[in-house]
Amino acid sequence: MDGELNKMPTSNWRLWRFQWSFFLLTVGARCNQLAIAWWALKETGSVSFFSIIIACTIGAEVLAKPLLGWTGDRYPKMKIVRVCNVLSMTGAAGLLILSFLDHFSAILVTMAMMVLGVAVGIRDPIQSSIIPQLASPGRASAAFNQKALLSSIAMLLGPAIAGLLVSTFGVVQALSIDLIIIVAALIMICKFNVDESATTGRTIADVDKVPFITPWHVLISSGFKVVFKVKMEFYLALLAMMINLVLFPFFAVIVPFYVQETVHLPAWYIGLLDCSFGIGILLASRIMARLARQRLFRDHLIMAGFGLLGLNLLAVGFSFAPFVLPIFFILGGMGLIFINVNTSMVRTLATPAEFRNRMAATVSFFSSLAIPIGSLIMGWVFWPIVTTDSGLS
């Protein structure tokens, strides 16, 4: 008993360090994204070129999830996370050097961003699957709630910090902070490992213990087979694809272009809009708890979520006053939670327990697949405008 009591604080301490390291990475990634967006648009004046950079970056992340996601079932998860952090550090250092030299090379920037995308694609699924190995059985649920809370806080702080850094100090300083944050996140997890045989239940153990004789292509294909066989999961994946087809290009391409070229405001206004969206997510998270207790139908909430997201997009399309737009971004954040929370509940009920971990990476692949496609479509839509304004041919 004494041994168990002594071990528990260590386990919780490791969980705390792991969760906060991902929090730092999320904040740093937002600083990186906004800095690169501002730098690329300033140097090229072309939203189309920037959309291609985004498409290549997200494409690398999307492909890494199904093609390399199985490594988390075969090799020690903490070692993989550390390798991914080193990759992130390498990509961030490359971008910092280019910005410090004031040398914007579309090829080099894209390559560095793709390295960051591969690291994210491998690392993110492990963030959830490793929690049962770091938390005690009684604290697993609280650990997942803490993960969601930290992600929401990062969505609030990340855009605000990024906007202030870029608008106040510049791109070089924002990328420097990103590199420092990645190094700090790596230091937080560099001195501990997890027991790969330690699990909270039979199902998780079965999923984690992948035989080394199983070919890698079988590990990849098994996730796709399960998704196609569970029709509800497949339909929800298609729904997520449709949302990401519009939502990611909206924030990554349209909003920076709109702020810089249409309303002519500093980068902090991008942070304000993204922060408003995060506030809507937090507000809806509290509202959702009350609505669930009142037993409202999930389909009504999903429809309301799509309506609120649509209002958010229309507000930008109609060029509402800058002081009014944050209100619509708050509504958009609430709409996204109404959609995600309810579809996630359906997904949990529809997915066989023995395939949940394996299916997560595949569903994430499908839902993320629309992101580079949407970015390319957005660049194609903007291309006539950009070529006319800048004289490109």
XYZ file of C-alpha atoms in Angstrom:
393
model
C 0.000 0.000 0.000
C 2.783 2.424 0.900
C 4.444 1.685 -2.404
C 1.238 2.531 -4.287
C 0.821 5.774 -2.368
C 4.376 6.793 -3.138
C 3.949 5.956 -6.792
C 0.722 7.890 -7.333
C 2.091 11.427 -6.946
C 4.885 10.587 -9.384
C 2.330 9.370 -11.916
C 0.240 12.512 -11.482
C 3.344 14.674 -11.745
C 4.316 12.988 -15.008
C 0.778 13.462 -16.329
C 0.869 17.120 -15.349
C 4.177 17.677 -17.127
C 2.982 15.830 -20.222
C -0.278 17.781 -20.445
C 1.400 21.130 -19.975
C 4.091 20.315 -22.527
C 1.328 19.871 -25.110
C -0.250 23.103 -23.922
C 3.025 24.915 -24.604
C 3.312 23.284 -28.035
C -0.218 24.418 -28.928
C 0.491 28.019 -27.929
C 3.818 27.967 -29.779
C 2.215 26.511 -32.898
C -0.252 29.383 -32.991
C 2.589 31.908 -32.735
C 4.294 30.131 -35.619
C 1.193 29.992 -37.819
C 0.274 33.644 -37.435
C 3.877 34.810 -37.872
C 4.312 32.806 -41.085
C 0.937 33.991 -42.389
C 1.836 37.629 -41.771
C 5.336 37.213 -43.215
C 4.176 35.352 -46.340
C 1.406 37.814 -47.120
C 3.748 40.748 -46.568
C 6.510 39.366 -48.795
C 4.388 37.968 -51.628
C 1.115 39.880 -51.391
C -0.461 36.658 -52.622
C -2.998 34.707 -50.639
C -2.786 32.008 -53.307
C 0.915 31.363 -52.670
C 0.282 31.300 -48.941
C -2.616 28.885 -49.365
C -0.285 26.505 -51.220
C 2.160 26.627 -48.295
C -0.692 25.835 -45.910
C -1.948 23.018 -48.133
C 1.507 21.375 -48.248
C 1.920 21.741 -44.483
C -1.453 20.263 -43.593
C -1.060 17.640 -46.317
C 2.107 16.388 -44.610
C 0.276 16.304 -41.268
C -2.730 14.510 -42.721
C -0.662 11.817 -44.437
C 1.462 11.288 -41.337
C -1.575 10.287 -39.278
C -2.546 7.086 -41.110
C 0.892 6.265 -42.527
C 2.865 6.740 -39.294
C 0.178 6.649 -36.614
C 0.769 2.933 -36.044
C 4.219 3.707 -34.588
C 2.514 4.695 -31.338
C 1.192 1.128 -30.997
C 4.513 -0.538 -31.751
C 7.196 1.676 -30.165
C 7.426 3.524 -26.796
C 5.122 6.514 -27.004
C 7.292 8.899 -25.019
C 10.275 8.293 -27.285
C 8.112 9.040 -30.308
C 6.863 12.260 -28.704
C 10.426 13.346 -27.975
C 11.496 12.599 -31.556
C 8.521 14.647 -32.821
C 9.488 17.539 -30.548
C 13.017 17.442 -31.958
C 11.525 17.563 -35.463
C 9.389 20.537 -34.444
C 12.455 22.234 -32.991
C 14.351 21.672 -36.248
C 11.549 23.126 -38.396
C 11.062 26.110 -36.080
C 14.808 26.812 -36.035
C 14.894 26.761 -39.836
C 12.055 29.278 -40.052
C 13.713 31.491 -37.449
C 16.999 31.522 -39.381
C 15.219 32.450 -42.612
C 13.291 35.268 -40.922
C 16.419 36.523 -39.147
C 18.211 36.696 -42.510
C 15.094 38.335 -43.996
C 15.142 35.735 -46.756
C 11.676 34.526 -47.711
C 12.023 31.411 -49.859
C 8.696 29.765 -50.629
C 10.377 26.364 -51.075
C 12.419 26.490 -47.858
C 9.523 27.875 -45.800
C 7.219 25.176 -47.144
C 9.742 22.435 -46.376
C 10.188 23.669 -42.802
C 6.440 23.903 -42.322
C 6.019 20.366 -43.669
C 8.508 19.094 -41.069
C 6.335 20.742 -38.411
C 3.252 19.153 -39.982
C 4.717 15.635 -39.897
C 5.654 16.074 -36.238
C 2.128 17.201 -35.364
C 0.528 14.371 -37.353
C 2.473 11.714 -35.443
C 2.366 13.381 -32.029
C -1.246 14.502 -31.661
C -2.953 11.064 -31.574
C -0.517 9.997 -28.851
C -1.718 12.878 -26.697
C -4.948 10.959 -26.045
C -3.798 7.350 -26.250
C -1.019 7.788 -23.684
C -3.235 9.241 -20.946
C -4.358 5.835 -19.577
C -0.700 4.960 -19.103
C 0.077 8.164 -17.207
C -3.074 8.483 -15.090
C -4.380 6.117 -12.456
C -7.669 4.352 -13.316
C -9.646 6.665 -11.063
C -8.165 9.797 -12.633
C -8.379 8.873 -16.318
C -11.637 10.777 -16.850
C -10.303 13.844 -15.038
C -7.148 13.679 -17.165
C -9.171 13.811 -20.388
C -11.171 16.749 -19.019
C -7.930 18.519 -18.151
C -6.684 17.917 -21.687
C -9.832 19.527 -23.137
C -9.584 22.459 -20.724
C -5.932 23.150 -21.553
C -6.710 22.962 -25.275
C -9.464 25.552 -24.836
C -7.171 27.839 -22.844
C -4.471 27.476 -25.497
C -6.990 28.510 -28.152
C -7.605 31.663 -26.115
C -4.037 32.547 -25.195
C -2.315 31.380 -28.390
C -3.948 33.837 -30.819
C -3.716 36.698 -28.335
C -0.013 36.126 -27.662
C 0.731 35.593 -31.349
C -1.101 38.737 -32.409
C 0.645 40.882 -29.804
C 4.078 39.471 -30.638
C 3.754 39.933 -34.392
C 2.184 43.386 -34.261
C 4.415 44.718 -31.462
C 7.812 43.103 -32.059
C 7.701 41.394 -35.443
C 7.949 38.012 -37.120
C 11.475 37.198 -35.917
C 10.550 37.661 -32.262
C 7.365 35.591 -32.628
C 9.293 32.710 -34.222
C 11.945 33.017 -31.479
C 9.257 32.577 -28.823
C 7.924 29.557 -30.713
C 11.370 27.917 -30.686
C 11.848 28.664 -26.978
C 8.452 27.138 -26.202
C 9.252 23.960 -28.154
C 12.551 23.577 -26.282
C 10.761 24.082 -22.952
C 8.145 21.457 -23.886
C 10.914 19.002 -24.788
C 12.725 19.601 -21.490
C 9.519 18.949 -19.531
C 9.220 15.383 -20.857
C 12.828 14.428 -21.539
C 13.516 12.674 -18.223
C 10.661 10.245 -17.780
C 9.142 7.292 -19.589
C 5.921 5.339 -19.186
C 5.380 1.651 -18.635
C 4.134 0.482 -22.014
C 2.582 -2.577 -20.407
C 0.686 -0.521 -17.858
C -2.910 -0.057 -18.977
C -6.260 0.616 -17.432
C -8.156 -2.216 -19.034
C -8.094 -5.206 -21.319
C -9.178 -3.326 -24.414
C -6.443 -0.735 -24.211
C -3.885 -3.436 -23.580
C -5.027 -5.334 -26.647
C -4.740 -2.222 -28.786
C -1.338 -1.165 -27.447
C 0.326 -4.571 -27.712
C 0.722 -4.760 -31.473
C 2.866 -7.764 -32.482
C 6.113 -6.814 -34.155
C 5.472 -9.461 -36.806
C 2.397 -7.582 -38.059
C 3.290 -5.785 -41.306
C 2.969 -2.009 -41.220
C 0.577 -1.948 -44.165
C -1.796 -4.249 -42.245
C -1.741 -1.859 -39.285
C -2.630 1.020 -41.606
C -5.382 -0.779 -43.502
C -7.095 -2.148 -40.377
C -8.112 1.332 -39.242
C -9.682 2.117 -42.619
C -11.570 -1.193 -42.666
C -13.140 -0.518 -39.285
C -14.209 3.003 -40.252
C -15.910 1.788 -43.420
C -17.666 -1.059 -41.583
C -19.069 1.225 -38.852
C -21.361 3.348 -41.010
C -22.151 5.938 -38.339
C -18.430 6.572 -37.860
C -17.956 6.907 -41.606
C -20.795 9.423 -41.907
C -19.453 11.457 -38.976
C -16.023 11.491 -40.625
C -17.595 12.867 -43.805
C -19.382 15.512 -41.739
C -16.090 16.550 -40.146
C -14.535 16.746 -43.615
C -17.206 19.176 -44.777
C -16.655 21.389 -41.729
C -12.873 21.450 -42.130
C -13.185 22.102 -45.865
C -14.503 25.552 -44.994
C -13.407 26.307 -41.439
C -9.638 25.851 -41.614
C -9.110 27.925 -44.800
C -11.371 30.519 -43.228
C -9.051 31.004 -40.246
C -5.708 30.237 -41.910
C -6.183 32.087 -45.209
C -9.253 34.342 -45.334
C -8.986 35.988 -41.904
C -5.308 37.070 -42.251
C -5.986 38.311 -45.803
C -9.164 40.113 -44.695
C -7.426 41.853 -41.794
C -4.328 42.846 -43.755
C -5.816 43.767 -47.132
C -9.451 44.718 -46.462
C -9.769 46.386 -43.057
C -6.032 47.274 -42.860
C -5.640 46.505 -39.152
C -2.546 45.197 -37.315
C -1.928 41.521 -36.562
C -3.366 41.857 -33.070
C -6.840 42.012 -34.599
C -6.359 38.484 -35.985
C -5.542 37.398 -32.455
C -8.664 39.150 -31.182
C -10.890 37.303 -33.654
C -9.318 33.926 -32.892
C -9.542 34.660 -29.169
C -13.241 35.507 -29.558
C -13.773 32.152 -31.239
C -12.081 30.483 -28.256
C -14.337 32.373 -25.839
C -17.323 30.964 -27.698
C -15.910 27.472 -27.259
C -15.567 27.951 -23.506
C -19.057 29.452 -23.197
C -20.618 26.614 -25.179
C -18.795 24.020 -23.093
C -20.600 25.294 -20.001
C -23.912 25.671 -21.794
C -23.621 22.138 -23.178
C -23.495 20.687 -19.680
C -26.803 22.335 -18.789
C -28.449 21.436 -22.100
C -27.439 17.794 -21.648
C -29.111 17.722 -18.262
C -32.270 19.142 -19.824
C -32.226 16.264 -22.356
C -32.514 18.292 -25.507
C -32.183 16.398 -28.759
C -28.675 16.267 -30.147
C -29.811 16.785 -33.738
C -31.341 20.155 -32.787
C -28.069 21.269 -31.228
C -26.104 20.150 -34.282
C -28.376 22.157 -36.577
C -28.038 25.166 -34.287
C -24.270 24.746 -34.418
C -24.232 24.853 -38.212
C -26.423 27.946 -38.118
C -24.075 29.775 -35.739
C -21.023 28.829 -37.802
C -22.796 30.082 -40.916
C -23.492 33.424 -39.241
C -19.801 33.712 -38.401
C -18.796 33.191 -42.034
C -21.492 35.528 -43.378
C -20.421 38.312 -41.015
C -16.968 38.338 -42.618
C -18.424 38.035 -46.097
C -20.642 41.073 -45.563
C -17.730 43.054 -44.051
C -19.389 43.915 -40.787
C -17.754 46.646 -38.695
C -14.522 45.508 -36.994
C -15.915 46.136 -33.505
C -18.924 43.895 -34.274
C -17.068 40.945 -35.828
C -15.757 39.501 -32.526
C -19.370 38.891 -31.448
C -19.972 36.708 -34.490
C -16.729 34.836 -33.865
C -17.966 34.059 -30.349
C -21.154 32.658 -31.878
C -19.057 30.633 -34.334
C -17.045 29.080 -31.494
C -20.263 28.101 -29.730
C -21.555 26.546 -32.944
C -18.417 24.454 -33.386
C -18.791 23.020 -29.880
C -22.473 22.245 -30.460
C -21.416 20.193 -33.483
C -18.288 18.535 -32.086
C -19.607 17.557 -28.665
C -22.735 15.905 -29.983
C -21.060 14.088 -32.865
C -18.358 12.875 -30.470
C -21.016 11.409 -28.189
C -22.533 9.547 -31.132
C -19.082 8.383 -32.219
C -18.326 6.928 -28.782
C -21.583 4.974 -28.774
C -21.190 3.736 -32.352
C -17.553 2.607 -32.172
C -16.679 -0.905 -30.924
C -14.526 -0.585 -27.829
C -11.755 -2.782 -29.162
C -11.237 -0.490 -32.181
C -11.589 2.990 -30.665
C -7.889 3.820 -30.462
C -7.086 2.518 -33.921
C -10.096 4.243 -35.405
C -9.210 7.622 -33.885
C -6.185 8.131 -36.140
C -8.109 7.083 -39.246
C -11.072 9.350 -38.477
C -8.655 12.185 -37.803
C -7.126 11.503 -41.223
C -10.503 11.734 -42.954
C -11.540 14.874 -41.092
C -8.186 16.544 -41.786
C -8.083 15.489 -45.432
C -10.329 18.381 -46.385
C -7.967 20.984 -44.920
C -5.301 21.044 -47.674
C -8.033 20.640 -50.299
C -9.898 23.629 -48.880
C -6.699 25.677 -48.741
C -5.961 24.953 -52.403
C -9.537 25.772 -53.409
C -9.312 29.046 -51.502
C -6.060 29.910 -53.253
C -7.630 29.128 -56.616
C -10.608 31.370 -55.793
C -8.320 34.249 -54.780
C -5.909 33.809 -57.690
C -7.685 36.142 -60.179
C -7.899 38.864 -57.506
C -4.235 38.578 -56.558
C -2.894 38.459 -60.115
C -4.923 41.528 -61.048
C -3.794 43.561 -58.023
C -0.142 42.570 -58.047
C 0.484 42.233 -61.781
C 1.491 38.571 -61.526
C 1.200 36.446 -64.633
